[in-house]
GROMACS .gro file of N, CA and C in nm:
model
  348
    1MET      N    1   1.659  -2.896  -2.023
    1MET     CA    2   1.594  -2.878  -1.811
    1MET      C    3   1.683  -2.846  -1.776
    2ALA      N    4   1.603  -2.709  -1.723
    2ALA     CA    5   1.697  -2.694  -1.591
    2ALA      C    6   1.529  -2.633  -1.417
    3HIS      N    7   1.559  -2.637  -1.342
    3HIS     CA    8   1.536  -2.626  -1.202
    3HIS      C    9   1.513  -2.467  -1.217
    4PHE      N   10   1.337  -2.490  -1.190
    4PHE     CA   11   1.256  -2.292  -1.103
    4PHE      C   12   1.221  -2.313  -0.998
    5ALA      N   13   1.234  -2.258  -0.903
    5ALA     CA   14   1.152  -2.196  -0.807
    5ALA      C   15   0.994  -2.128  -0.798
    6LYS      N   16   0.893  -2.230  -0.702
    6LYS     CA   17   0.811  -2.167  -0.657
    6LYS      C   18   0.842  -2.089  -0.561
    7VAL      N   19   0.777  -1.853  -0.621
    7VAL     CA   20   0.783  -1.826  -0.495
    7VAL      C   21   0.635  -1.776  -0.515
    8LYS      N   22   0.622  -1.795  -0.367
    8LYS     CA   23   0.448  -1.682  -0.357
    8LYS      C   24   0.524  -1.579  -0.229
    9GLY      N   25   0.526  -1.453  -0.250
    9GLY     CA   26   0.493  -1.377  -0.090
    9GLY      C   27   0.660  -1.345  -0.052
   10GLY      N   28   0.740  -1.398  -0.194
   10GLY     CA   29   0.875  -1.420  -0.106
   10GLY      C   30   0.963  -1.499  -0.093
   11VAL      N   31   0.913  -1.614  -0.052
   11VAL     CA   32   0.935  -1.761  -0.066
   11VAL      C   33   0.934  -1.845  -0.150
   12VAL      N   34   1.057  -1.930  -0.112
   12VAL     CA   35   1.021  -1.998  -0.246
   12VAL      C   36   0.933  -2.150  -0.197
   13THR      N   37   0.819  -2.169  -0.184
   13THR     CA   38   0.765  -2.245  -0.195
   13THR      C   39   0.704  -2.422  -0.279
   14LYS      N   40   0.799  -2.460  -0.405
   14LYS     CA   41   0.864  -2.543  -0.475
   14LYS      C   42   1.023  -2.520  -0.519
   15VAL      N   43   1.049  -2.677  -0.566
   15VAL     CA   44   1.137  -2.624  -0.688
   15VAL      C   45   1.106  -2.762  -0.747
   16ILE      N   46   1.122  -2.739  -0.912
   16ILE     CA   47   1.139  -2.840  -0.978
   16ILE      C   48   1.241  -2.880  -1.110
   17VAL      N   49   1.181  -2.941  -1.190
   17VAL     CA   50   1.296  -2.930  -1.300
   17VAL      C   51   1.195  -2.951  -1.381
   18ALA      N   52   1.232  -2.829  -1.498
   18ALA     CA   53   1.120  -2.848  -1.620
   18ALA      C   54   1.197  -2.804  -1.738
   19GLU      N   55   1.153  -2.826  -1.873
   19GLU     CA   56   1.187  -2.735  -1.978
   19GLU      C   57   1.105  -2.571  -1.937
   20GLN      N   58   1.154  -2.441  -2.021
   20GLN     CA   59   1.120  -2.415  -1.989
   20GLN      C   60   0.997  -2.371  -2.039
   21GLU      N   61   0.972  -2.470  -2.178
   21GLU     CA   62   0.841  -2.421  -2.247
   21GLU      C   63   0.752  -2.466  -2.235
   22PHE      N   64   0.759  -2.581  -2.075
   22PHE     CA   65   0.606  -2.596  -1.962
   22PHE      C   66   0.656  -2.559  -1.887
   23ILE      N   67   0.723  -2.460  -1.868
   23ILE     CA   68   0.693  -2.290  -1.740
   23ILE      C   69   0.611  -2.220  -1.777
   24ASP      N   70   0.624  -2.194  -1.900
   24ASP     CA   71   0.626  -2.054  -1.992
   24ASP      C   72   0.468  -2.086  -2.117
   25ASN      N   73   0.394  -2.243  -2.039
   25ASN     CA   74   0.282  -2.238  -2.091
   25ASN      C   75   0.186  -2.339  -2.007
   26LEU      N   76   0.318  -2.317  -1.825
   26LEU     CA   77   0.201  -2.377  -1.727
   26LEU      C   78   0.079  -2.296  -1.627
   27VAL      N   79  -0.014  -2.365  -1.648
   27VAL     CA   80  -0.208  -2.305  -1.610
   27VAL      C   81  -0.154  -2.317  -1.490
   28ASP      N   82  -0.131  -2.247  -1.375
   28ASP     CA   83  -0.085  -2.279  -1.222
   28ASP      C   84  -0.220  -2.133  -1.175
   29ASN      N   85  -0.280  -2.254  -1.092
   29ASN     CA   86  -0.379  -2.188  -1.004
   29ASN      C   87  -0.327  -2.155  -0.944
   30GLU      N   88  -0.199  -2.130  -0.844
   30GLU     CA   89  -0.196  -2.066  -0.682
   30GLU      C   90  -0.131  -1.975  -0.769
   31ALA      N   91  -0.087  -1.859  -0.639
   31ALA     CA   92  -0.049  -1.719  -0.674
   31ALA      C   93   0.102  -1.725  -0.678
   32GLY      N   94   0.097  -1.607  -0.683
   32GLY     CA   95   0.295  -1.643  -0.713
   32GLY      C   96   0.403  -1.682  -0.847
   33ARG      N   97   0.488  -1.735  -0.841
   33ARG     CA   98   0.551  -1.703  -0.957
   33ARG      C   99   0.720  -1.829  -0.930
   34TRP      N  100   0.778  -1.834  -1.062
   34TRP     CA  101   0.820  -1.954  -1.123
   34TRP      C  102   0.936  -1.847  -1.220
   35ILE      N  103   1.017  -1.864  -1.021
   35ILE     CA  104   1.188  -1.814  -1.117
   35ILE      C  105   1.307  -1.927  -1.156
   36LYS      N  106   1.350  -1.866  -1.241
   36LYS     CA  107   1.479  -2.001  -1.301
   36LYS      C  108   1.587  -1.999  -1.174
   37THR      N  109   1.643  -2.134  -1.109
   37THR     CA  110   1.761  -2.129  -1.030
   37THR      C  111   1.801  -2.218  -1.067
   38SER      N  112   2.020  -2.191  -1.001
   38SER     CA  113   2.073  -2.266  -1.044
   38SER      C  114   2.130  -2.397  -1.026
   39TYR      N  115   2.143  -2.532  -0.993
   39TYR     CA  116   2.205  -2.626  -0.875
   39TYR      C  117   2.373  -2.588  -0.885
   40ASN      N  118   2.415  -2.530  -0.993
   40ASN     CA  119   2.550  -2.495  -0.949
   40ASN      C  120   2.573  -2.418  -0.876
   41THR      N  121   2.528  -2.327  -0.891
   41THR     CA  122   2.571  -2.188  -0.807
   41THR      C  123   2.508  -2.212  -0.619
   42PHE      N  124   2.625  -2.137  -0.571
   42PHE     CA  125   2.659  -2.102  -0.482
   42PHE      C  126   2.711  -2.021  -0.413
   43GLY      N  127   2.635  -1.894  -0.358
   43GLY     CA  128   2.756  -1.757  -0.314
   43GLY      C  129   2.776  -1.740  -0.370
   44GLY      N  130   2.695  -1.710  -0.496
   44GLY     CA  131   2.770  -1.605  -0.639
   44GLY      C  132   2.890  -1.674  -0.727
   45GLN      N  133   2.883  -1.782  -0.688
   45GLN     CA  134   2.965  -1.915  -0.807
   45GLN      C  135   2.941  -1.964  -0.825
   46HIS      N  136   2.969  -2.016  -0.966
   46HIS     CA  137   2.885  -2.116  -1.064
   46HIS      C  138   3.047  -2.268  -0.993
   47ARG      N  139   2.919  -2.357  -0.951
   47ARG     CA  140   3.092  -2.449  -0.952
   47ARG      C  141   3.172  -2.519  -1.000
   48LEU      N  142   3.166  -2.543  -1.141
   48LEU     CA  143   3.176  -2.568  -1.279
   48LEU      C  144   3.261  -2.415  -1.273
   49GLY      N  145   3.243  -2.296  -1.302
   49GLY     CA  146   3.297  -2.190  -1.353
   49GLY      C  147   3.227  -2.088  -1.460
   50GLY      N  148   3.144  -2.188  -1.497
   50GLY     CA  149   2.985  -2.112  -1.595
   50GLY      C  150   2.955  -1.927  -1.511
   51THR      N  151   2.846  -1.893  -1.542
   51THR     CA  152   2.771  -1.790  -1.441
   51THR      C  153   2.673  -1.771  -1.422
   52PRO      N  154   2.722  -1.770  -1.313
   52PRO     CA  155   2.599  -1.736  -1.162
   52PRO      C  156   2.478  -1.757  -1.152
   53LEU      N  157   2.373  -1.754  -1.119
   53LEU     CA  158   2.299  -1.741  -1.153
   53LEU      C  159   2.222  -1.710  -1.038
   54ARG      N  160   2.203  -1.597  -0.934
   54ARG     CA  161   2.085  -1.624  -0.832
   54ARG      C  162   2.123  -1.582  -0.711
   55LYS      N  163   2.272  -1.566  -0.742
   55LYS     CA  164   2.353  -1.668  -0.624
   55LYS      C  165   2.317  -1.755  -0.589
   56ASN      N  166   2.296  -1.794  -0.523
   56ASN     CA  167   2.259  -1.964  -0.468
   56ASN      C  168   2.097  -2.032  -0.529
   57PHE      N  169   2.160  -2.161  -0.542
   57PHE     CA  170   2.044  -2.294  -0.583
   57PHE      C  171   1.956  -2.282  -0.449
   58ALA      N  172   1.782  -2.285  -0.505
   58ALA     CA  173   1.705  -2.239  -0.467
   58ALA      C  174   1.681  -2.323  -0.363
   59GLY      N  175   1.617  -2.314  -0.290
   59GLY     CA  176   1.521  -2.448  -0.098
   59GLY      C  177   1.430  -2.447  -0.125
   60ILE      N  178   1.376  -2.479  -0.073
   60ILE     CA  179   1.191  -2.399   0.012
   60ILE      C  180   1.217  -2.349   0.163
   61GLY      N  181   1.203  -2.216   0.116
   61GLY     CA  182   1.170  -2.188   0.325
   61GLY      C  183   1.259  -2.048   0.231
   62TYR      N  184   1.321  -2.076   0.175
   62TYR     CA  185   1.462  -2.001   0.097
   62TYR      C  186   1.326  -1.831   0.100
   63THR      N  187   1.410  -1.699   0.063
   63THR     CA  188   1.360  -1.596  -0.031
   63THR      C  189   1.430  -1.569  -0.156
   64TYR      N  190   1.321  -1.555  -0.163
   64TYR     CA  191   1.354  -1.419  -0.308
   64TYR      C  192   1.379  -1.292  -0.323
   65ASP      N  193   1.530  -1.234  -0.295
   65ASP     CA  194   1.512  -1.111  -0.249
   65ASP      C  195   1.514  -1.041  -0.414
   66GLN      N  196   1.398  -0.930  -0.509
   66GLN     CA  197   1.378  -0.901  -0.624
   66GLN      C  198   1.516  -0.820  -0.630
   67THR      N  199   1.554  -0.719  -0.546
   67THR     CA  200   1.631  -0.638  -0.575
   67THR      C  201   1.722  -0.707  -0.634
   68ARG      N  202   1.789  -0.750  -0.524
   68ARG     CA  203   1.904  -0.859  -0.478
   68ARG      C  204   1.942  -0.942  -0.646
   69ASP      N  205   1.836  -1.018  -0.689
   69ASP     CA  206   1.805  -1.086  -0.763
   69ASP      C  207   1.872  -1.211  -0.706
   70ALA      N  208   1.803  -1.262  -0.635
   70ALA     CA  209   1.955  -1.354  -0.492
   70ALA      C  210   1.798  -1.420  -0.415
   71PHE      N  211   1.897  -1.556  -0.470
   71PHE     CA  212   1.747  -1.666  -0.336
   71PHE      C  213   1.917  -1.652  -0.168
   72ILE      N  214   1.787  -1.615  -0.090
   72ILE     CA  215   1.852  -1.642   0.052
   72ILE      C  216   1.815  -1.775   0.144
   73PRO      N  217   1.960  -1.811   0.168
   73PRO     CA  218   1.867  -1.957   0.276
   73PRO      C  219   1.771  -1.883   0.398
   74PRO      N  220   1.676  -1.942   0.447
   74PRO     CA  221   1.702  -1.905   0.637
   74PRO      C  222   1.765  -1.830   0.681
   75LYS      N  223   1.684  -1.773   0.787
   75LYS     CA  224   1.876  -1.699   0.884
   75LYS      C  225   1.923  -1.833   1.029
   76PRO      N  226   1.954  -1.885   0.993
   76PRO     CA  227   1.973  -2.001   1.120
   76PRO      C  228   2.011  -1.933   1.225
   77TYR      N  229   2.042  -1.848   1.273
   77TYR     CA  230   2.064  -1.747   1.424
   77TYR      C  231   2.011  -1.625   1.407
   78PRO      N  232   1.957  -1.592   1.548
   78PRO     CA  233   1.948  -1.421   1.514
   78PRO      C  234   2.102  -1.349   1.456
   79SER      N  235   2.164  -1.364   1.546
   79SER     CA  236   2.290  -1.330   1.550
   79SER      C  237   2.433  -1.265   1.416
   80HIS      N  238   2.308  -1.421   1.315
   80HIS     CA  239   2.409  -1.428   1.248
   80HIS      C  240   2.357  -1.278   1.081
   81ILE      N  241   2.508  -1.270   1.021
   81ILE     CA  242   2.454  -1.181   0.971
   81ILE      C  243   2.473  -1.243   0.819
   82LEU      N  244   2.365  -1.109   0.736
   82LEU     CA  245   2.377  -1.121   0.586
   82LEU      C  246   2.512  -1.087   0.527
   83ASN      N  247   2.596  -1.141   0.454
   83ASN     CA  248   2.684  -1.152   0.342
   83ASN      C  249   2.597  -1.087   0.228
   84GLU      N  250   2.634  -0.980   0.162
   84GLU     CA  251   2.608  -0.919   0.054
   84GLU      C  252   2.642  -0.914  -0.080
   85THR      N  253   2.695  -0.975  -0.046
   85THR     CA  254   2.839  -1.031  -0.135
   85THR      C  255   2.783  -1.191  -0.281
   86THR      N  256   2.709  -1.235  -0.105
   86THR     CA  257   2.729  -1.404  -0.138
   86THR      C  258   2.604  -1.471  -0.110
   87CYS      N  259   2.530  -1.364  -0.040
   87CYS     CA  260   2.399  -1.363  -0.012
   87CYS      C  261   2.354  -1.507   0.137
   88LEU      N  262   2.526  -1.573   0.172
   88LEU     CA  263   2.497  -1.671   0.280
   88LEU      C  264   2.480  -1.626   0.406
   89TRP      N  265   2.465  -1.610   0.533
   89TRP     CA  266   2.464  -1.567   0.647
   89TRP      C  267   2.560  -1.638   0.686
   90GLU      N  268   2.644  -1.475   0.818
   90GLU     CA  269   2.694  -1.643   0.865
   90GLU      C  270   2.745  -1.571   0.988
   91ALA      N  271   2.814  -1.625   1.059
   91ALA     CA  272   2.803  -1.600   1.228
   91ALA      C  273   2.911  -1.491   1.286
   92PRO      N  274   2.913  -1.400   1.348
   92PRO     CA  275   2.987  -1.334   1.389
   92PRO      C  276   3.129  -1.316   1.363
   93VAL      N  277   3.154  -1.476   1.453
   93VAL     CA  278   3.295  -1.458   1.446
   93VAL      C  279   3.325  -1.574   1.405
   94ALA      N  280   3.430  -1.569   1.258
   94ALA     CA  281   3.465  -1.634   1.184
   94ALA      C  282   3.563  -1.771   1.216
   95TYR      N  283   3.474  -1.836   1.143
   95TYR     CA  284   3.480  -2.023   1.172
   95TYR      C  285   3.602  -2.070   1.206
   96PRO      N  286   3.671  -2.127   1.301
   96PRO     CA  287   3.724  -2.205   1.307
   96PRO      C  288   3.862  -2.247   1.155
   97THR      N  289   3.962  -2.214   1.111
   97THR     CA  290   4.050  -2.294   1.025
   97THR      C  291   4.176  -2.429   1.085
   98ASP      N  292   4.077  -2.493   1.163
   98ASP     CA  293   4.253  -2.602   1.293
   98ASP      C  294   4.174  -2.768   1.190
   99GLY      N  295   4.113  -2.727   1.070
   99GLY     CA  296   4.046  -2.865   1.095
   99GLY      C  297   3.985  -2.956   1.168
  100GLN      N  298   3.970  -2.933   1.255
  100GLN     CA  299   3.857  -2.951   1.405
  100GLN      C  300   3.724  -2.981   1.315
  101LEU      N  301   3.610  -2.981   1.361
  101LEU     CA  302   3.414  -2.980   1.377
  101LEU      C  303   3.339  -2.874   1.502
  102TYR      N  304   3.288  -2.831   1.423
  102TYR     CA  305   3.283  -2.706   1.495
  102TYR      C  306   3.094  -2.625   1.526
  103LYS      N  307   3.031  -2.626   1.577
  103LYS     CA  308   2.861  -2.610   1.631
  103LYS      C  309   2.855  -2.435   1.647
  104TRP      N  310   2.778  -2.423   1.618
  104TRP     CA  311   2.737  -2.241   1.678
  104TRP      C  312   2.715  -2.306   1.772
  105ASN      N  313   2.749  -2.167   1.867
  105ASN     CA  314   2.682  -2.182   2.023
  105ASN      C  315   2.595  -2.055   1.974
  106GLU      N  316   2.494  -2.045   2.053
  106GLU     CA  317   2.405  -1.900   1.970
  106GLU      C  318   2.410  -1.779   2.073
  107THR      N  319   2.417  -1.927   2.248
  107THR     CA  320   2.366  -1.820   2.382
  107THR      C  321   2.529  -1.792   2.400
  108ASN      N  322   2.652  -1.805   2.384
  108ASN     CA  323   2.714  -1.742   2.408
  108ASN      C  324   2.806  -1.674   2.238
  109ARG      N  325   2.775  -1.674   2.137
  109ARG     CA  326   2.814  -1.649   1.989
  109ARG      C  327   2.954  -1.660   2.004
  110VAL      N  328   2.968  -1.784   2.010
  110VAL     CA  329   3.139  -1.846   1.980
  110VAL      C  330   3.170  -2.021   1.928
  111TRP      N  331   3.187  -2.091   1.839
  111TRP     CA  332   3.162  -2.214   1.822
  111TRP      C  333   3.240  -2.338   1.864
  112ASP      N  334   3.221  -2.400   1.955
  112ASP     CA  335   3.151  -2.489   2.047
  112ASP      C  336   3.230  -2.577   1.890
  113LEU      N  337   3.319  -2.649   2.030
  113LEU     CA  338   3.435  -2.793   1.982
  113LEU      C  339   3.306  -2.919   1.951
  114VAL      N  340   3.269  -3.057   1.890
  114VAL     CA  341   3.214  -3.104   1.859
  114VAL      C  342   3.257  -3.164   1.841
  115SER      N  343   3.301  -3.253   2.015
  115SER     CA  344   3.367  -3.393   2.104
  115SER      C  345   3.299  -3.519   1.995
  116GLU      N  346   3.353  -3.548   1.969
  116GLU     CA  347   3.361  -3.716   1.943
  116GLU      C  348   3.274  -3.781   2.097
   0.00000   0.00000   0.00000
């Protein structure tokens, strides 16, 4: 079994688990195509040490970039920049590494400490 993403107009609309044979013989009345994705791939790395597939596991609303052969999550904030290596969005300021929890403040473009 494998995961497959239904891509219509460059955007993932469904993700299913199926055998390759099922996909090969699928009669699908909707426009689009099915592209294999790996549950264990994130940021261009395979979590179990295997071969990464298409940079990231596909999710509904993700974009499939055919040139990069990558699934890219939706851009969370206008200021975020696509990391070409991981195909993940990054804030223009690095996340603090002091062990505390922060949330992104788009207005001021800073990480705000989350108070408990």
